[in-house]
Amino acid sequence: MKIAIASGKGGTGKTTVSINLALALAAAKLPVQVVDCDVEEPNAALFLHPELKERAGVDLLIPQVDAEACDLCGVCSEVCQSNAIVTLAKRVLVFPELCHGCGSCTANCPHGAISEVPRRIGEVERGNAGAIHFAQGRLNVGEALAVPVVRRLREWLRDDCTVLIDAPPGASCPMVEAIRGADFVLLVTEPTPFGLHDLKGAAEVARELGMPLGVVINRADIGDAGVEQWCAREEIPVLLRIPFDRRIAEAYSEGIPLLTARPELAPVFLDLQRAIGAILEAQA
Amino acid sequence: MKILISSSGPTLDAAFNPRFGRADFFITVDTAGGEWSAQENPGLKSGHGAGIQAAQIASQAGVEAVISGHFGPKAHDTLEAAQIRMFEAHGGSVADVVEQFKSGALHEV
């Protein structure tokens, strides 16, 4: 089973849910993998302390123009959707940081004047944190394209265990790339107007992708009732409510997982996985 | 000299638009004879790189200078590579800006 843990709003507790679900499964001797797809700021490793044994670079192929062969016809610039290659009166200019690496310019150049060169934008790593399989991606500072790193990370998703995909926040391309293909989307939110607003966007994406979804409300006993009311109206199940607890917040700030601070909560996370399993079974 | 000005409308009496990549129109003016033409900015629909696209339009139009309010780093690099001079104006109509340019009142970037 692959569960994508996502949220519209950042800072709602995606990583908290991912790592504690993983810890609860591992403690119950169930095989589990955590894949941190929040490649702009991967932080699950801060809590799980994995031993990373394997590393691979993530490159984009960007165009290099042979000025001798180029006759400035401008086809490359016309086909580029990112304005990353521009044909000026006397030369062609490439903006590597705008290039998505689609290869259209190279494929369409009528003079074979464009070749492709790799440009490193990030890396992926994998290893183990005890019994937990772990993988994460990291986008280099200053880079804008998270999707290729997430896409590379997807190659490492396992088929032999419960996979927990810690998605990037938001509802745009990197989040879509992280959650697509998962069996279930777990949306973590907080009971505030901001949390509700961004939850709606993320839920819309999951529905557009035709994915079953459920909600976790973090700090559920503070804030307002808006999220609960909306979920009831939309018939989206609220699968877990995590209370606000200063002990949890303090442990988090020291890199200590919730289940280490409050081990009595482990059954709550096992119930969460069972509830997801039951929803998927009912649908099948 | 042929110059290109970022504009809010398709005529010389339209308001000058200080945004280069995201201007509504570009007006090309020949300062010697006064002939001019306007074109819509396709960069309004671009997600990224509107400034680069605008600079490409200037290069293909064969202008020697562009006038706008501000040039972003990528537009600046592209114009520099195309050997097009950049001038900053503040407001008024397109016609006012052309006069300011002709009198040498505009700041060159």
PDB file of N, CA, C and O in Angstrom, chain A residues 12-72:
ATOM      1  N   THR A  12       1.754  21.933   8.763  1.00  0.00           N
ATOM      2  CA  THR A  12       0.580  21.386   9.439  1.00  0.00           C
ATOM      3  C   THR A  12       0.890  20.071  10.149  1.00  0.00           C
ATOM      4  O   THR A  12       0.144  19.655  11.031  1.00  0.00           O
ATOM      5  N   GLY A  13       1.977  19.397   9.736  1.00  0.00           N
ATOM      6  CA  GLY A  13       2.333  18.152  10.417  1.00  0.00           C
ATOM      7  C   GLY A  13       2.443  16.938   9.508  1.00  0.00           C
ATOM      8  O   GLY A  13       2.295  15.804   9.983  1.00  0.00           O
ATOM      9  N   LYS A  14       2.727  17.155   8.223  1.00  0.00           N
ATOM     10  CA  LYS A  14       2.926  16.033   7.296  1.00  0.00           C
ATOM     11  C   LYS A  14       4.019  15.100   7.779  1.00  0.00           C
ATOM     12  O   LYS A  14       3.839  13.886   7.826  1.00  0.00           O
ATOM     13  N   THR A  15       5.151  15.683   8.131  1.00  0.00           N
ATOM     14  CA  THR A  15       6.288  14.875   8.538  1.00  0.00           C
ATOM     15  C   THR A  15       6.001  14.171   9.857  1.00  0.00           C
ATOM     16  O   THR A  15       6.344  13.004  10.045  1.00  0.00           O
ATOM     17  N   THR A  16       5.335  14.865  10.764  1.00  0.00           N
ATOM     18  CA  THR A  16       4.946  14.260  12.043  1.00  0.00           C
ATOM     19  C   THR A  16       4.110  13.009  11.795  1.00  0.00           C
ATOM     20  O   THR A  16       4.355  11.945  12.382  1.00  0.00           O
ATOM     21  N   VAL A  17       3.121  13.120  10.905  1.00  0.00           N
ATOM     22  CA  VAL A  17       2.264  11.966  10.612  1.00  0.00           C
ATOM     23  C   VAL A  17       3.078  10.867   9.927  1.00  0.00           C
ATOM     24  O   VAL A  17       2.992   9.688  10.297  1.00  0.00           O
ATOM     25  N   SER A  18       3.908  11.238   8.945  1.00  0.00           N
ATOM     26  CA  SER A  18       4.696  10.238   8.197  1.00  0.00           C
ATOM     27  C   SER A  18       5.601   9.438   9.125  1.00  0.00           C
ATOM     28  O   SER A  18       5.598   8.209   9.109  1.00  0.00           O
ATOM     29  N   ILE A  19       6.395  10.154   9.901  1.00  0.00           N
ATOM     30  CA  ILE A  19       7.397   9.427  10.692  1.00  0.00           C
ATOM     31  C   ILE A  19       6.762   8.637  11.831  1.00  0.00           C
ATOM     32  O   ILE A  19       7.212   7.534  12.145  1.00  0.00           O
ATOM     33  N   ASN A  20       5.685   9.151  12.406  1.00  0.00           N
ATOM     34  CA  ASN A  20       5.088   8.413  13.516  1.00  0.00           C
ATOM     35  C   ASN A  20       4.285   7.215  13.038  1.00  0.00           C
ATOM     36  O   ASN A  20       4.257   6.182  13.699  1.00  0.00           O
ATOM     37  N   LEU A  21       3.695   7.342  11.859  1.00  0.00           N
ATOM     38  CA  LEU A  21       3.043   6.191  11.252  1.00  0.00           C
ATOM     39  C   LEU A  21       4.105   5.118  10.962  1.00  0.00           C
ATOM     40  O   LEU A  21       3.912   3.926  11.251  1.00  0.00           O
ATOM     41  N   ALA A  22       5.244   5.568  10.445  1.00  0.00           N
ATOM     42  CA  ALA A  22       6.341   4.626  10.150  1.00  0.00           C
ATOM     43  C   ALA A  22       6.846   3.956  11.428  1.00  0.00           C
ATOM     44  O   ALA A  22       7.044   2.734  11.465  1.00  0.00           O
ATOM     45  N   LEU A  23       7.030   4.745  12.470  1.00  0.00           N
ATOM     46  CA  LEU A  23       7.539   4.192  13.733  1.00  0.00           C
ATOM     47  C   LEU A  23       6.557   3.192  14.331  1.00  0.00           C
ATOM     48  O   LEU A  23       6.954   2.139  14.848  1.00  0.00           O
ATOM     49  N   ALA A  24       5.260   3.516  14.234  1.00  0.00           N
ATOM     50  CA  ALA A  24       4.241   2.614  14.782  1.00  0.00           C
ATOM     51  C   ALA A  24       4.216   1.298  14.009  1.00  0.00           C
ATOM     52  O   ALA A  24       4.136   0.217  14.609  1.00  0.00           O
ATOM     53  N   LEU A  25       4.321   1.382  12.665  1.00  0.00           N
ATOM     54  CA  LEU A  25       4.320   0.168  11.843  1.00  0.00           C
ATOM     55  C   LEU A  25       5.570  -0.666  12.120  1.00  0.00           C
ATOM     56  O   LEU A  25       5.503  -1.884  12.273  1.00  0.00           O
ATOM     57  N   ALA A  26       6.718   0.020  12.198  1.00  0.00           N
ATOM     58  CA  ALA A  26       7.974  -0.693  12.433  1.00  0.00           C
ATOM     59  C   ALA A  26       7.946  -1.391  13.802  1.00  0.00           C
ATOM     60  O   ALA A  26       8.395  -2.532  13.941  1.00  0.00           O
ATOM     61  N   ALA A  27       7.374  -0.692  14.801  1.00  0.00           N
ATOM     62  CA  ALA A  27       7.303  -1.282  16.147  1.00  0.00           C
ATOM     63  C   ALA A  27       6.397  -2.507  16.162  1.00  0.00           C
ATOM     64  O   ALA A  27       6.583  -3.422  16.961  1.00  0.00           O
ATOM     65  N   ALA A  28       5.419  -2.529  15.232  1.00  0.00           N
ATOM     66  CA  ALA A  28       4.514  -3.681  15.130  1.00  0.00           C
ATOM     67  C   ALA A  28       5.070  -4.731  14.166  1.00  0.00           C
ATOM     68  O   ALA A  28       4.334  -5.618  13.740  1.00  0.00           O
ATOM     69  N   LYS A  29       6.371  -4.563  13.808  1.00  0.00           N
ATOM     70  CA  LYS A  29       7.062  -5.521  12.924  1.00  0.00           C
ATOM     71  C   LYS A  29       6.471  -5.552  11.509  1.00  0.00           C
ATOM     72  O   LYS A  29       6.516  -6.584  10.835  1.00  0.00           O
ATOM     73  N   LEU A  30       5.881  -4.449  11.093  1.00  0.00           N
ATOM     74  CA  LEU A  30       5.352  -4.383   9.733  1.00  0.00           C
ATOM     75  C   LEU A  30       6.355  -3.633   8.847  1.00  0.00           C
ATOM     76  O   LEU A  30       6.903  -2.613   9.269  1.00  0.00           O
ATOM     77  N   PRO A  31       6.600  -4.144   7.631  1.00  0.00           N
ATOM     78  CA  PRO A  31       7.598  -3.490   6.771  1.00  0.00           C
ATOM     79  C   PRO A  31       7.091  -2.136   6.268  1.00  0.00           C
ATOM     80  O   PRO A  31       5.939  -2.005   5.858  1.00  0.00           O
ATOM     81  N   VAL A  32       7.964  -1.140   6.310  1.00  0.00           N
ATOM     82  CA  VAL A  32       7.542   0.221   5.941  1.00  0.00           C
ATOM     83  C   VAL A  32       8.701   0.993   5.310  1.00  0.00           C
ATOM     84  O   VAL A  32       9.870   0.766   5.643  1.00  0.00           O
ATOM     85  N   GLN A  33       8.346   1.874   4.387  1.00  0.00           N
ATOM     86  CA  GLN A  33       9.330   2.765   3.776  1.00  0.00           C
ATOM     87  C   GLN A  33       8.832   4.203   3.880  1.00  0.00           C
ATOM     88  O   GLN A  33       7.659   4.479   3.596  1.00  0.00           O
ATOM     89  N   VAL A  34       9.714   5.094   4.276  1.00  0.00           N
ATOM     90  CA  VAL A  34       9.408   6.525   4.273  1.00  0.00           C
ATOM     91  C   VAL A  34      10.172   7.159   3.117  1.00  0.00           C
ATOM     92  O   VAL A  34      11.382   6.976   2.997  1.00  0.00           O
ATOM     93  N   VAL A  35       9.455   7.893   2.261  1.00  0.00           N
ATOM     94  CA  VAL A  35      10.097   8.569   1.135  1.00  0.00           C
ATOM     95  C   VAL A  35       9.821  10.062   1.273  1.00  0.00           C
ATOM     96  O   VAL A  35       8.688  10.517   1.111  1.00  0.00           O
ATOM     97  N   ASP A  36      10.855  10.808   1.608  1.00  0.00           N
ATOM     98  CA  ASP A  36      10.691  12.240   1.836  1.00  0.00           C
ATOM     99  C   ASP A  36      10.814  12.975   0.501  1.00  0.00           C
ATOM    100  O   ASP A  36      11.915  13.219   0.007  1.00  0.00           O
ATOM    101  N   CYS A  37       9.646  13.304  -0.063  1.00  0.00           N
ATOM    102  CA  CYS A  37       9.594  13.990  -1.360  1.00  0.00           C
ATOM    103  C   CYS A  37       9.538  15.513  -1.208  1.00  0.00           C
ATOM    104  O   CYS A  37       9.373  16.222  -2.195  1.00  0.00           O
ATOM    105  N   ASP A  38       9.631  16.003   0.016  1.00  0.00           N
ATOM    106  CA  ASP A  38       9.639  17.448   0.224  1.00  0.00           C
ATOM    107  C   ASP A  38      11.057  17.931  -0.057  1.00  0.00           C
ATOM    108  O   ASP A  38      11.799  18.319   0.857  1.00  0.00           O
ATOM    109  N   VAL A  39      11.426  17.895  -1.353  1.00  0.00           N
ATOM    110  CA  VAL A  39      12.839  18.029  -1.726  1.00  0.00           C
ATOM    111  C   VAL A  39      13.402  19.428  -1.530  1.00  0.00           C
ATOM    112  O   VAL A  39      14.610  19.624  -1.596  1.00  0.00           O
ATOM    113  N   GLU A  40      12.523  20.406  -1.281  1.00  0.00           N
ATOM    114  CA  GLU A  40      13.047  21.746  -1.028  1.00  0.00           C
ATOM    115  C   GLU A  40      13.501  21.889   0.423  1.00  0.00           C
ATOM    116  O   GLU A  40      14.327  22.739   0.735  1.00  0.00           O
ATOM    117  N   GLU A  41      12.910  21.110   1.302  1.00  0.00           N
ATOM    118  CA  GLU A  41      13.428  21.064   2.667  1.00  0.00           C
ATOM    119  C   GLU A  41      13.083  19.719   3.317  1.00  0.00           C
ATOM    120  O   GLU A  41      12.200  19.639   4.167  1.00  0.00           O
ATOM    121  N   PRO A  42      13.787  18.672   2.886  1.00  0.00           N
ATOM    122  CA  PRO A  42      13.528  17.353   3.471  1.00  0.00           C
ATOM    123  C   PRO A  42      13.909  17.365   4.956  1.00  0.00           C
ATOM    124  O   PRO A  42      15.006  17.816   5.305  1.00  0.00           O
ATOM    125  N   ASN A  43      12.990  16.939   5.813  1.00  0.00           N
ATOM    126  CA  ASN A  43      13.312  16.993   7.245  1.00  0.00           C
ATOM    127  C   ASN A  43      12.988  15.705   8.002  1.00  0.00           C
ATOM    128  O   ASN A  43      13.227  15.617   9.202  1.00  0.00           O
ATOM    129  N   ALA A  44      12.441  14.694   7.303  1.00  0.00           N
ATOM    130  CA  ALA A  44      12.130  13.455   8.018  1.00  0.00           C
ATOM    131  C   ALA A  44      13.387  12.819   8.614  1.00  0.00           C
ATOM    132  O   ALA A  44      13.341  12.194   9.673  1.00  0.00           O
ATOM    133  N   ALA A  45      14.529  13.014   7.916  1.00  0.00           N
ATOM    134  CA  ALA A  45      15.788  12.418   8.388  1.00  0.00           C
ATOM    135  C   ALA A  45      16.210  12.994   9.739  1.00  0.00           C
ATOM    136  O   ALA A  45      16.913  12.338  10.513  1.00  0.00           O
ATOM    137  N   LEU A  46      15.767  14.218  10.037  1.00  0.00           N
ATOM    138  CA  LEU A  46      16.134  14.838  11.325  1.00  0.00           C
ATOM    139  C   LEU A  46      15.549  14.038  12.486  1.00  0.00           C
ATOM    140  O   LEU A  46      16.072  14.070  13.597  1.00  0.00           O
ATOM    141  N   PHE A  47      14.438  13.337  12.224  1.00  0.00           N
ATOM    142  CA  PHE A  47      13.780  12.569  13.276  1.00  0.00           C
ATOM    143  C   PHE A  47      14.153  11.089  13.234  1.00  0.00           C
ATOM    144  O   PHE A  47      14.227  10.432  14.265  1.00  0.00           O
ATOM    145  N   LEU A  48      14.361  10.570  12.011  1.00  0.00           N
ATOM    146  CA  LEU A  48      14.602   9.129  11.869  1.00  0.00           C
ATOM    147  C   LEU A  48      16.091   8.765  11.903  1.00  0.00           C
ATOM    148  O   LEU A  48      16.440   7.611  12.110  1.00  0.00           O
ATOM    149  N   HIS A  49      16.967   9.730  11.658  1.00  0.00           N
ATOM    150  CA  HIS A  49      18.418   9.502  11.652  1.00  0.00           C
ATOM    151  C   HIS A  49      18.805   8.278  10.814  1.00  0.00           C
ATOM    152  O   HIS A  49      19.449   7.356  11.327  1.00  0.00           O
ATOM    153  N   PRO A  50      18.414   8.228   9.550  1.00  0.00           N
ATOM    154  CA  PRO A  50      18.744   7.053   8.735  1.00  0.00           C
ATOM    155  C   PRO A  50      20.237   7.005   8.398  1.00  0.00           C
ATOM    156  O   PRO A  50      20.910   8.039   8.383  1.00  0.00           O
ATOM    157  N   GLU A  51      20.671   5.791   8.147  1.00  0.00           N
ATOM    158  CA  GLU A  51      22.026   5.620   7.621  1.00  0.00           C
ATOM    159  C   GLU A  51      21.879   5.584   6.104  1.00  0.00           C
ATOM    160  O   GLU A  51      21.253   4.664   5.557  1.00  0.00           O
ATOM    161  N   LEU A  52      22.407   6.591   5.418  1.00  0.00           N
ATOM    162  CA  LEU A  52      22.215   6.711   3.978  1.00  0.00           C
ATOM    163  C   LEU A  52      23.371   6.034   3.250  1.00  0.00           C
ATOM    164  O   LEU A  52      24.515   6.446   3.384  1.00  0.00           O
ATOM    165  N   LYS A  53      23.044   4.975   2.515  1.00  0.00           N
ATOM    166  CA  LYS A  53      24.098   4.157   1.925  1.00  0.00           C
ATOM    167  C   LYS A  53      24.289   4.410   0.444  1.00  0.00           C
ATOM    168  O   LYS A  53      25.300   4.065  -0.124  1.00  0.00           O
ATOM    169  N   GLU A  54      23.277   4.978  -0.189  1.00  0.00           N
ATOM    170  CA  GLU A  54      23.358   5.137  -1.629  1.00  0.00           C
ATOM    171  C   GLU A  54      22.932   6.544  -2.022  1.00  0.00           C
ATOM    172  O   GLU A  54      21.983   7.087  -1.464  1.00  0.00           O
ATOM    173  N   ARG A  55      23.630   7.090  -3.006  1.00  0.00           N
ATOM    174  CA  ARG A  55      23.338   8.461  -3.415  1.00  0.00           C
ATOM    175  C   ARG A  55      23.431   8.543  -4.935  1.00  0.00           C
ATOM    176  O   ARG A  55      24.277   7.894  -5.537  1.00  0.00           O
ATOM    177  N   ALA A  56      22.534   9.306  -5.556  1.00  0.00           N
ATOM    178  CA  ALA A  56      22.596   9.497  -7.004  1.00  0.00           C
ATOM    179  C   ALA A  56      22.269  10.948  -7.345  1.00  0.00           C
ATOM    180  O   ALA A  56      21.402  11.558  -6.716  1.00  0.00           O
ATOM    181  N   GLY A  57      22.968  11.498  -8.302  1.00  0.00           N
ATOM    182  CA  GLY A  57      22.706  12.875  -8.730  1.00  0.00           C
ATOM    183  C   GLY A  57      21.479  12.922  -9.618  1.00  0.00           C
ATOM    184  O   GLY A  57      21.128  11.943 -10.266  1.00  0.00           O
ATOM    185  N   VAL A  58      20.815  14.070  -9.624  1.00  0.00           N
ATOM    186  CA  VAL A  58      19.687  14.276 -10.535  1.00  0.00           C
ATOM    187  C   VAL A  58      20.087  15.393 -11.501  1.00  0.00           C
ATOM    188  O   VAL A  58      20.411  16.499 -11.078  1.00  0.00           O
ATOM    189  N   ASP A  59      20.103  15.034 -12.787  1.00  0.00           N
ATOM    190  CA  ASP A  59      20.522  16.003 -13.805  1.00  0.00           C
ATOM    191  C   ASP A  59      19.376  16.327 -14.755  1.00  0.00           C
ATOM    192  O   ASP A  59      18.531  15.481 -15.030  1.00  0.00           O
ATOM    193  N   LEU A  60      19.380  17.546 -15.251  1.00  0.00           N
ATOM    194  CA  LEU A  60      18.498  17.918 -16.367  1.00  0.00           C
ATOM    195  C   LEU A  60      19.393  18.013 -17.594  1.00  0.00           C
ATOM    196  O   LEU A  60      20.540  18.425 -17.492  1.00  0.00           O
ATOM    197  N   LEU A  61      18.846  17.658 -18.759  1.00  0.00           N
ATOM    198  CA  LEU A  61      19.605  17.829 -19.992  1.00  0.00           C
ATOM    199  C   LEU A  61      19.210  19.169 -20.599  1.00  0.00           C
ATOM    200  O   LEU A  61      18.057  19.396 -20.940  1.00  0.00           O
ATOM    201  N   ILE A  62      20.191  20.042 -20.689  1.00  0.00           N
ATOM    202  CA  ILE A  62      19.882  21.376 -21.207  1.00  0.00           C
ATOM    203  C   ILE A  62      20.607  21.597 -22.543  1.00  0.00           C
ATOM    204  O   ILE A  62      21.627  20.975 -22.822  1.00  0.00           O
ATOM    205  N   PRO A  63      20.056  22.482 -23.396  1.00  0.00           N
ATOM    206  CA  PRO A  63      20.619  22.641 -24.741  1.00  0.00           C
ATOM    207  C   PRO A  63      21.933  23.419 -24.768  1.00  0.00           C
ATOM    208  O   PRO A  63      22.154  24.322 -23.957  1.00  0.00           O
ATOM    209  N   GLN A  64      22.768  22.995 -25.720  1.00  0.00           N
ATOM    210  CA  GLN A  64      24.010  23.718 -25.990  1.00  0.00           C
ATOM    211  C   GLN A  64      23.990  23.963 -27.499  1.00  0.00           C
ATOM    212  O   GLN A  64      23.796  23.014 -28.276  1.00  0.00           O
ATOM    213  N   VAL A  65      24.157  25.213 -27.902  1.00  0.00           N
ATOM    214  CA  VAL A  65      23.988  25.558 -29.320  1.00  0.00           C
ATOM    215  C   VAL A  65      25.352  25.701 -29.993  1.00  0.00           C
ATOM    216  O   VAL A  65      26.238  26.398 -29.495  1.00  0.00           O
ATOM    217  N   ASP A  66      25.496  25.016 -31.125  1.00  0.00           N
ATOM    218  CA  ASP A  66      26.705  25.138 -31.934  1.00  0.00           C
ATOM    219  C   ASP A  66      26.523  26.350 -32.856  1.00  0.00           C
ATOM    220  O   ASP A  66      25.745  26.308 -33.815  1.00  0.00           O
ATOM    221  N   ALA A  67      27.216  27.440 -32.555  1.00  0.00           N
ATOM    222  CA  ALA A  67      27.021  28.702 -33.282  1.00  0.00           C
ATOM    223  C   ALA A  67      27.357  28.568 -34.773  1.00  0.00           C
ATOM    224  O   ALA A  67      26.788  29.271 -35.611  1.00  0.00           O
ATOM    225  N   GLU A  68      28.269  27.641 -35.104  1.00  0.00           N
ATOM    226  CA  GLU A  68      28.643  27.434 -36.517  1.00  0.00           C
ATOM    227  C   GLU A  68      27.465  26.860 -37.312  1.00  0.00           C
ATOM    228  O   GLU A  68      27.188  27.277 -38.427  1.00  0.00           O
ATOM    229  N   ALA A  69      26.773  25.877 -36.698  1.00  0.00           N
ATOM    230  CA  ALA A  69      25.691  25.183 -37.410  1.00  0.00           C
ATOM    231  C   ALA A  69      24.372  25.946 -37.357  1.00  0.00           C
ATOM    232  O   ALA A  69      23.465  25.692 -38.153  1.00  0.00           O
ATOM    233  N   CYS A  70      24.239  26.876 -36.422  1.00  0.00           N
ATOM    234  CA  CYS A  70      22.974  27.605 -36.215  1.00  0.00           C
ATOM    235  C   CYS A  70      22.821  28.730 -37.237  1.00  0.00           C
ATOM    236  O   CYS A  70      23.757  29.500 -37.460  1.00  0.00           O
ATOM    237  N   ASP A  71      21.619  28.802 -37.866  1.00  0.00           N
ATOM    238  CA  ASP A  71      21.391  29.918 -38.798  1.00  0.00           C
ATOM    239  C   ASP A  71      20.354  30.904 -38.246  1.00  0.00           C
ATOM    240  O   ASP A  71      19.794  31.694 -38.986  1.00  0.00           O
ATOM    241  N   LEU A  72      20.121  30.842 -36.924  1.00  0.00           N
ATOM    242  CA  LEU A  72      19.241  31.785 -36.235  1.00  0.00           C
ATOM    243  C   LEU A  72      17.792  31.727 -36.733  1.00  0.00           C
ATOM    244  O   LEU A  72      17.092  32.725 -36.744  1.00  0.00           O
TER     245      LEU A  72
END
